Short mmCIF file of C-alpha atoms and ligand atoms in Angstrom, two decimals:
data_model
loop_
_atom_site.label_atom_id
_atom_site.label_comp_id
_atom_site.label_asym_id
_atom_site.label_seq_id
_atom_site.Cartn_x
_atom_site.Cartn_y
_atom_site.Cartn_z
CA UNK A 154 2.03 16.48 12.35
CA UNK A 155 3.81 14.43 14.97
CA UNK A 156 2.53 11.30 13.31
CA UNK A 157 3.82 12.33 9.91
CA UNK A 158 7.21 13.09 11.40
CA UNK A 159 7.36 9.68 13.00
CA UNK A 160 6.62 8.14 9.63
CA UNK A 161 9.34 10.22 8.03
CA UNK A 162 11.89 9.04 10.56
CA UNK A 163 10.85 5.48 10.21
CA UNK A 164 10.79 5.35 6.46
CA UNK A 165 14.04 7.15 5.82
CA UNK A 166 16.05 4.10 6.73
CA UNK A 167 14.10 1.74 4.55
CA UNK A 168 15.94 2.54 1.38
CA UNK A 169 19.38 2.54 2.88
CA UNK A 170 18.65 -0.93 4.05
CA UNK A 171 17.22 -2.07 0.76
CA UNK A 172 20.02 -0.87 -1.44
CA UNK A 173 22.63 -2.66 0.59
CA UNK A 174 20.57 -5.80 1.04
CA UNK A 175 19.79 -6.66 -2.56
CA UNK A 176 21.64 -6.29 -5.79
CA UNK A 177 18.96 -4.46 -7.80
CA UNK A 178 17.65 -0.89 -7.23
CA UNK A 179 20.39 1.54 -8.19
CA UNK A 180 20.88 3.88 -5.26
CA UNK A 181 20.49 6.97 -7.37
CA UNK A 182 19.15 10.26 -6.10
CA UNK A 183 15.59 11.40 -5.76
CA UNK A 184 14.88 12.07 -9.39
CA UNK A 185 14.44 8.59 -10.67
CA UNK A 186 12.06 9.58 -13.39
CA UNK A 187 10.19 8.09 -16.27
CA UNK A 188 10.69 9.08 -19.86
CA UNK A 189 7.23 10.59 -20.08
CA UNK A 190 8.27 13.91 -18.60
CA UNK A 191 10.11 15.30 -21.57
CA UNK A 192 7.96 14.03 -24.43
CA UNK A 193 5.55 16.90 -24.89
CA UNK A 194 7.74 19.93 -24.31
CA UNK A 195 10.19 21.03 -26.98
CA UNK A 196 8.82 19.22 -30.03
CA UNK A 197 5.09 19.76 -29.73
CA UNK A 198 5.04 23.38 -28.53
CA UNK A 199 2.13 24.80 -30.57
CA UNK A 200 -0.65 22.50 -29.33
CA UNK A 201 -2.91 23.62 -26.48
CA UNK A 202 -1.14 23.44 -23.16
CA UNK A 203 -1.20 20.01 -21.67
CA UNK A 204 -2.53 19.25 -18.23
CA UNK A 205 0.39 18.46 -15.94
CA UNK A 206 0.07 15.55 -13.51
CA UNK A 207 2.72 14.62 -10.98
CA UNK A 208 2.48 10.90 -10.26
CA UNK A 209 4.41 9.70 -7.22
CA UNK A 210 4.78 6.13 -6.04
CA UNK A 211 6.18 5.16 -2.65
CA UNK A 212 8.50 2.40 -3.92
CA UNK A 213 8.90 -0.33 -6.51
CA UNK A 214 6.60 -3.14 -5.48
CA UNK A 215 4.28 -5.48 -7.43
CA UNK A 216 1.04 -4.13 -5.91
CA UNK A 217 2.06 -0.50 -6.29
CA UNK A 218 3.25 -1.08 -9.86
CA UNK A 219 -0.07 -2.76 -10.63
CA UNK A 220 -1.93 0.27 -9.27
CA UNK A 221 0.15 2.72 -11.33
CA UNK A 222 -0.38 0.81 -14.54
CA UNK A 223 -4.12 0.65 -13.92
CA UNK A 224 -4.25 4.39 -13.21
CA UNK A 225 -2.44 5.25 -16.45
CA UNK A 226 -4.63 2.90 -18.50
CA UNK A 227 -7.87 4.28 -17.07
CA UNK A 228 -6.78 7.91 -17.39
CA UNK A 229 -6.39 7.24 -21.12
CA UNK A 230 -9.83 5.59 -21.25
CA UNK A 231 -11.26 8.71 -19.59
CA UNK A 232 -9.73 10.83 -22.37
CA UNK A 233 -6.65 11.94 -20.47
CA UNK A 234 -4.06 10.36 -22.73
CA UNK A 235 -0.64 11.56 -23.95
CA UNK A 236 -2.18 14.12 -26.24
CA UNK A 237 -3.89 15.87 -23.34
CA UNK A 238 -1.77 15.25 -20.26
CA UNK A 239 1.88 15.26 -19.44
CA UNK A 240 2.62 12.83 -16.65
CA UNK A 241 5.75 13.28 -14.57
CA UNK A 242 6.21 9.90 -12.88
CA UNK A 243 8.57 9.75 -9.91
CA UNK A 244 9.37 6.84 -7.62
CA UNK A 245 10.36 7.47 -4.01
CA UNK A 246 12.40 4.25 -3.81
CA UNK A 247 11.04 3.72 -0.30
CA UNK A 248 12.75 6.81 1.07
CA UNK A 249 10.69 9.50 2.79
CA UNK A 250 13.30 12.16 1.95
CA UNK A 251 12.90 11.33 -1.73
CA UNK A 252 9.12 11.53 -1.38
CA UNK A 253 9.37 14.99 0.17
CA UNK A 254 11.75 16.20 -2.56
CA UNK A 255 9.43 14.86 -5.24
CA UNK A 256 6.38 16.56 -3.69
CA UNK A 257 8.24 19.87 -3.56
CA UNK A 258 9.35 19.48 -7.17
CA UNK A 259 5.74 18.98 -8.25
CA UNK A 260 4.70 22.12 -6.38
CA UNK A 261 7.60 24.06 -7.94
CA UNK A 262 6.60 22.82 -11.39
CA UNK A 263 3.03 23.98 -10.71
CA UNK A 264 1.48 20.69 -11.71
CA UNK A 265 -2.31 20.70 -12.05
CA UNK A 266 -2.76 17.56 -9.96
CA UNK A 267 -0.76 15.14 -7.86
CA UNK A 268 -1.60 11.43 -7.83
CA UNK A 269 0.08 9.65 -4.91
CA UNK A 270 0.34 5.89 -4.50
CA UNK A 271 0.56 4.54 -0.88
CA UNK A 272 0.23 6.34 2.43
CA UNK A 273 3.73 7.84 2.86
CA UNK A 274 3.63 9.26 -0.69
CA UNK A 275 0.24 10.85 0.00
CA UNK A 276 1.40 12.25 3.33
CA UNK A 277 4.41 13.95 1.79
CA UNK A 278 2.28 15.43 -1.00
CA UNK A 279 -0.24 16.63 1.59
CA UNK A 280 2.54 18.33 3.54
CA UNK A 281 3.81 20.11 0.42
CA UNK A 282 0.61 21.78 -0.81
CA UNK A 283 -2.85 22.66 0.36
CA UNK A 284 -4.02 23.99 -2.99
CA UNK A 285 -3.05 21.55 -5.75
CA UNK A 286 -5.62 18.70 -5.85
CA UNK A 287 -4.13 15.43 -4.61
CA UNK A 288 -5.71 12.11 -5.52
CA UNK A 289 -4.30 9.41 -3.27
CA UNK A 290 -4.36 5.71 -4.02
CA UNK A 291 -4.32 2.58 -1.81
CA UNK A 292 -4.24 4.47 1.48
CA UNK A 293 -5.39 1.91 4.03
CA UNK A 294 -6.70 4.44 6.55
CA UNK A 295 -7.00 7.96 5.10
CA UNK A 296 -8.44 9.40 8.33
CA UNK A 297 -5.73 8.00 10.57
CA UNK A 298 -3.11 9.10 8.04
CA UNK A 299 -4.39 12.67 8.50
CA UNK A 300 -5.44 13.07 4.87
CA UNK A 301 -9.18 13.62 5.35
CA UNK A 302 -11.26 14.17 8.46
CA UNK A 303 -14.27 12.38 7.01
CA UNK A 304 -14.25 9.87 4.15
CA UNK A 305 -17.54 11.10 2.74
CA UNK A 306 -16.65 14.79 2.79
CA UNK A 307 -13.01 15.59 1.98
CA UNK A 308 -12.22 18.83 3.80
CA UNK A 309 -8.90 19.72 2.14
CA UNK A 310 -7.34 19.33 -1.32
CA UNK A 311 -7.25 15.54 -0.96
CA UNK A 312 -9.43 12.60 -1.94
CA UNK A 313 -8.78 9.13 -3.32
CA UNK A 314 -9.11 5.40 -2.76
CA UNK A 315 -8.63 3.19 0.27
CA UNK A 316 -7.67 -0.48 0.49
CA UNK A 317 -9.21 -0.87 3.95
CA UNK A 318 -8.48 -4.28 5.41
CA UNK A 319 -11.13 -6.97 5.94
CA UNK A 320 -9.78 -7.91 9.37
CA UNK A 321 -12.68 -10.15 10.38
CA UNK A 322 -12.62 -12.06 7.11
CA UNK A 323 -8.87 -12.64 7.28
CA UNK A 324 -9.10 -14.11 10.78
CA UNK A 325 -12.17 -16.16 9.81
CA UNK A 326 -10.11 -17.58 6.95
CA UNK A 327 -7.26 -18.35 9.36
CA UNK A 328 -9.70 -20.20 11.62
CA UNK A 329 -10.73 -22.46 8.76
CA UNK A 330 -7.32 -22.97 7.22
CA UNK A 331 -5.24 -23.36 10.40
CA UNK A 332 -7.66 -23.84 13.31
CA UNK A 333 -6.55 -23.65 16.92
CA UNK A 334 -4.10 -20.75 16.79
CA UNK A 335 -3.47 -19.61 20.36
CA UNK A 336 -0.87 -16.90 19.79
CA UNK A 337 -0.39 -14.62 16.79
CA UNK A 338 2.80 -12.79 15.99
CA UNK A 339 2.08 -9.28 14.72
CA UNK A 340 4.82 -8.04 12.41
CA UNK A 341 4.77 -4.44 11.14
CA UNK A 342 6.46 -1.03 11.00
CA UNK A 343 5.00 1.12 13.77
CA UNK A 344 5.98 4.25 11.84
CA UNK A 345 3.46 3.44 9.09
CA UNK A 346 0.07 4.81 10.08
CA UNK A 347 -1.54 2.44 7.57
CA UNK A 348 -0.29 -0.45 9.70
CA UNK A 349 -0.73 1.02 13.17
CA UNK A 350 -4.47 1.62 12.80
CA UNK A 351 -5.05 -1.92 11.51
CA UNK A 352 -2.98 -3.47 14.28
CA UNK A 353 -5.09 -1.58 16.81
CA UNK A 354 -8.19 -3.20 15.33
CA UNK A 355 -6.55 -6.63 15.16
CA UNK A 356 -5.47 -6.52 18.80
CA UNK A 357 -9.00 -5.63 19.89
CA UNK A 358 -10.42 -8.51 17.83
CA UNK A 359 -7.89 -11.00 19.22
CA UNK A 360 -8.49 -9.86 22.78
CA UNK A 361 -12.23 -10.25 22.31
CA UNK A 362 -11.67 -13.79 21.02
CA UNK A 363 -9.32 -14.66 23.88
CA UNK A 364 -6.34 -15.16 21.56
CA UNK A 365 -2.88 -13.99 22.63
CA UNK A 366 -0.39 -12.02 20.53
CA UNK A 367 3.30 -11.10 20.45
CA UNK A 368 4.47 -8.01 18.62
CA UNK A 369 7.59 -7.64 16.49
CA UNK A 370 8.01 -4.18 15.01
CA UNK A 371 10.52 -3.05 12.43
CA UNK A 372 11.77 0.32 11.26
CA UNK A 373 13.24 -0.78 7.95
CA UNK A 374 13.05 -3.74 5.61
CA UNK A 375 16.41 -5.17 6.62
CA UNK A 376 15.02 -5.83 10.11
CA UNK A 377 12.22 -8.09 8.90
CA UNK A 378 14.32 -11.27 8.96
CA UNK A 379 15.41 -10.79 12.57
CA UNK A 380 11.93 -9.74 13.65
CA UNK A 381 10.42 -12.84 12.05
CA UNK A 382 13.04 -15.05 13.68
CA UNK A 383 12.24 -13.53 17.06
CA UNK A 384 8.67 -14.81 16.71
CA UNK A 385 9.61 -18.40 15.86
CA UNK A 386 8.92 -20.66 18.81
CA UNK A 387 6.67 -18.11 20.49
CA UNK A 388 3.69 -17.97 18.12
CA UNK A 389 1.48 -20.32 16.09
CA UNK A 390 0.97 -17.92 13.17
CA UNK A 391 2.06 -14.48 11.96
CA UNK A 392 -0.12 -11.60 10.75
CA UNK A 393 1.19 -8.63 8.80
CA UNK A 394 -0.99 -5.73 7.61
CA UNK A 395 -0.52 -3.89 4.27
CA UNK A 396 2.81 -2.61 5.47
CA UNK A 397 5.16 -1.16 2.85
CA UNK A 398 8.27 -2.01 4.88
CA UNK A 399 7.30 -5.64 5.48
CA UNK A 400 5.97 -6.11 1.94
CA UNK A 401 9.33 -5.12 0.49
CA UNK A 402 10.98 -7.96 2.45
CA UNK A 403 8.12 -10.41 2.10
CA UNK A 404 10.24 -13.15 0.44
CA UNK A 405 12.55 -13.14 3.51
CA UNK A 406 9.64 -13.36 5.91
CA UNK A 407 8.10 -16.18 3.87
CA UNK A 408 11.31 -18.16 3.88
CA UNK A 409 11.67 -18.06 7.67
CA UNK A 410 8.01 -18.86 8.22
CA UNK A 411 8.07 -21.80 5.82
CA UNK A 412 11.16 -23.26 7.51
CA UNK A 413 9.40 -22.93 10.86
CA UNK A 414 6.11 -24.22 9.36
CA UNK A 415 4.31 -21.08 10.52
CA UNK A 416 1.31 -19.78 8.56
CA UNK A 417 1.67 -16.10 7.59
CA UNK A 418 -1.56 -14.19 7.07
CA UNK A 419 -1.21 -10.93 5.21
CA UNK A 420 -3.52 -8.28 3.81
CA UNK A 421 -2.45 -7.82 0.18
CA UNK A 422 -2.51 -10.37 -2.62
CA UNK A 423 1.03 -9.52 -3.72
CA UNK A 424 2.28 -10.56 -0.28
CA UNK A 425 0.66 -13.95 -0.86
CA UNK A 426 2.33 -14.15 -4.27
CA UNK A 427 5.62 -13.43 -2.52
CA UNK A 428 5.20 -16.49 -0.28
CA UNK A 429 2.69 -15.49 2.40
CA UNK A 430 0.06 -18.13 3.12
CA UNK A 431 -3.23 -16.33 2.58
CA UNK A 432 -5.33 -13.18 2.63
CA UNK A 433 -8.71 -11.75 1.88
CA UNK A 434 -7.79 -8.68 -0.12
CA UNK A 435 -8.82 -6.13 -2.69
CA UNK A 436 -8.01 -6.07 -6.39
CA UNK A 437 -5.38 -3.41 -7.03
CA UNK A 438 -6.15 -3.10 -10.74
CA UNK A 439 -9.72 -2.19 -9.80
CA UNK A 440 -8.40 0.22 -7.17
CA UNK A 441 -6.16 1.95 -9.71
CA UNK A 442 -9.05 2.21 -12.14
CA UNK A 443 -11.30 3.87 -9.55
CA UNK A 444 -8.48 6.23 -8.57
CA UNK A 445 -8.14 7.37 -12.20
CA UNK A 446 -11.90 7.86 -12.53
CA UNK A 447 -11.85 10.14 -9.50
CA UNK A 448 -8.86 12.01 -10.95
CA UNK A 449 -10.79 12.46 -14.20
CA UNK A 450 -13.77 13.92 -12.33
CA UNK A 451 -11.54 16.47 -10.62
CA UNK A 452 -9.71 17.29 -13.87
CA UNK A 453 -13.04 17.97 -15.51
CA UNK A 454 -13.80 20.57 -12.88
CA UNK A 455 -15.51 18.88 -9.96
CA UNK A 456 -14.27 20.22 -6.62
CA UNK A 457 -12.38 17.69 -4.48
CA UNK A 458 -14.86 18.28 -1.66
CA UNK A 459 -17.58 16.77 -3.87
CA UNK A 460 -15.63 13.61 -4.64
CA UNK A 461 -15.88 11.31 -1.60
CA UNK A 462 -13.13 8.84 -0.74
CA UNK A 463 -13.86 5.42 -2.24
CA UNK A 464 -13.21 2.42 -0.04
CA UNK A 465 -12.82 -0.77 -2.06
CA UNK A 466 -15.48 -3.21 -0.95
CA UNK A 467 -14.90 -6.31 -3.04
CA UNK A 468 -12.53 -8.75 -1.45
CA UNK A 469 -11.19 -12.05 -2.73
CA UNK A 470 -9.63 -14.96 -0.88
CA UNK A 471 -6.11 -15.70 -2.05
CA UNK A 472 -4.11 -18.71 -0.84
CA UNK A 473 -0.59 -19.63 -1.91
CA UNK A 474 -0.84 -23.34 -2.69
CA UNK A 475 2.94 -23.85 -2.67
CA UNK A 476 3.26 -22.28 0.76
CA UNK A 477 0.28 -24.28 2.03
CA UNK A 478 1.91 -27.51 0.86
CA UNK A 479 5.30 -26.49 2.24
CA UNK A 480 3.94 -25.98 5.75
CA UNK A 481 1.99 -29.22 5.57
CA UNK A 482 -1.61 -28.04 5.13
CA UNK A 483 -4.22 -30.33 3.67
CA UNK A 484 -4.47 -29.53 -0.04
CA UNK A 485 -8.06 -30.74 -0.18
CA UNK A 486 -9.02 -28.15 2.43
CA UNK A 487 -7.22 -25.40 0.46
CA UNK A 488 -9.10 -26.40 -2.69
CA UNK A 489 -12.39 -26.52 -0.83
CA UNK A 490 -11.92 -23.03 0.61
CA UNK A 491 -10.87 -21.58 -2.71
CA UNK A 492 -13.77 -23.14 -4.61
CA UNK A 493 -16.27 -21.91 -2.03
CA UNK A 494 -14.73 -18.49 -1.47
CA UNK A 495 -17.08 -16.65 -3.82
CA UNK A 496 -19.97 -17.44 -1.52
CA UNK A 497 -18.16 -16.74 1.75
N1 LIG B 501 -2.08 0.28 1.59
C1 LIG B 501 -0.68 0.67 1.59
C2 LIG B 501 -0.58 2.03 2.23
O1 LIG B 501 -1.52 2.54 2.72
C3 LIG B 501 -0.14 0.69 0.19
C4 LIG B 501 -0.19 -0.66 -0.44
C5 LIG B 501 -1.14 -1.12 -1.30
C6 LIG B 501 0.72 -1.71 -0.26
N2 LIG B 501 -0.87 -2.41 -1.65
C7 LIG B 501 0.26 -2.80 -1.04
C8 LIG B 501 1.85 -1.85 0.51
C9 LIG B 501 0.92 -4.01 -1.03
C10 LIG B 501 2.50 -3.06 0.49
C11 LIG B 501 2.04 -4.14 -0.27
O2 LIG B 501 0.48 2.60 2.26
#
């Protein structure tokens, strides 16, 4: 409970920061909704009652959007298309208050299932109901986030997919791509449990390898620039986990790192696309697909307790060639790693 509260505090500020920092993202209230919600109601009354699904996404972000699209596509493949289900899609816009309001709305609307994308969205849904089945998606550490006690045997109304991080593989990649790093900068939001548990593991691995680290933590996305600047001159490389707050400001982090010629290792492919140097990460389309398959099992009557959490186990190496060139890495080495990555 304490942990969830900490996350709530930390995430509340994210959106405030984002809406002032960039020109997009209208700062509207919690109910930023899709059109899907109203389609089935008034016009098509006579048909059998549709299954109601509340779909909540933490924020607008390329990886999270990719997951949502994959979930919707696979639900249709599984037979849960517009004719059978009514999907109420809501986006939290990075604000924990919005996420809580959305979760309560779903409970009030008596939806048949909640699908929640990213840890904070799943935590707010979990706090709102212990009876409606919740299928979470892309939760890095479901146990640490307090969603399940045991991945193989969900003990509440929650199950779903995890994008657990391949910590060893990421640091092995860093050793090949930029050998000789003596100090890592660790950049993350310490209110996101999905980051905190990974950082714990990373610190242990670095200590075991005799590599030093400097931490720079942020509470909202607007702090990422300053936090990244504070690491310049002190570290040889930066690592960021699959942190929602950092991911939102990834282009800012990338810009500072490129100017300082610092490699940035991340844990999600979208953060590489946004200018990070490299990762070994999961495929979020595949993750969304598996999430929808689990949702379909539960919709067809299987109890949540019999649907174990699925941890994605296929990882791919992703390197941003432009970033590599910009910080002066050997392009031949980048090509060699990428061509051999299937075997690694
Ligand atoms: N794993 C994140 C979480 O647990 C969610 C997430 C998935 C994400 N892919 C991402 C966050 C890419 C930022 C960038 O909350």
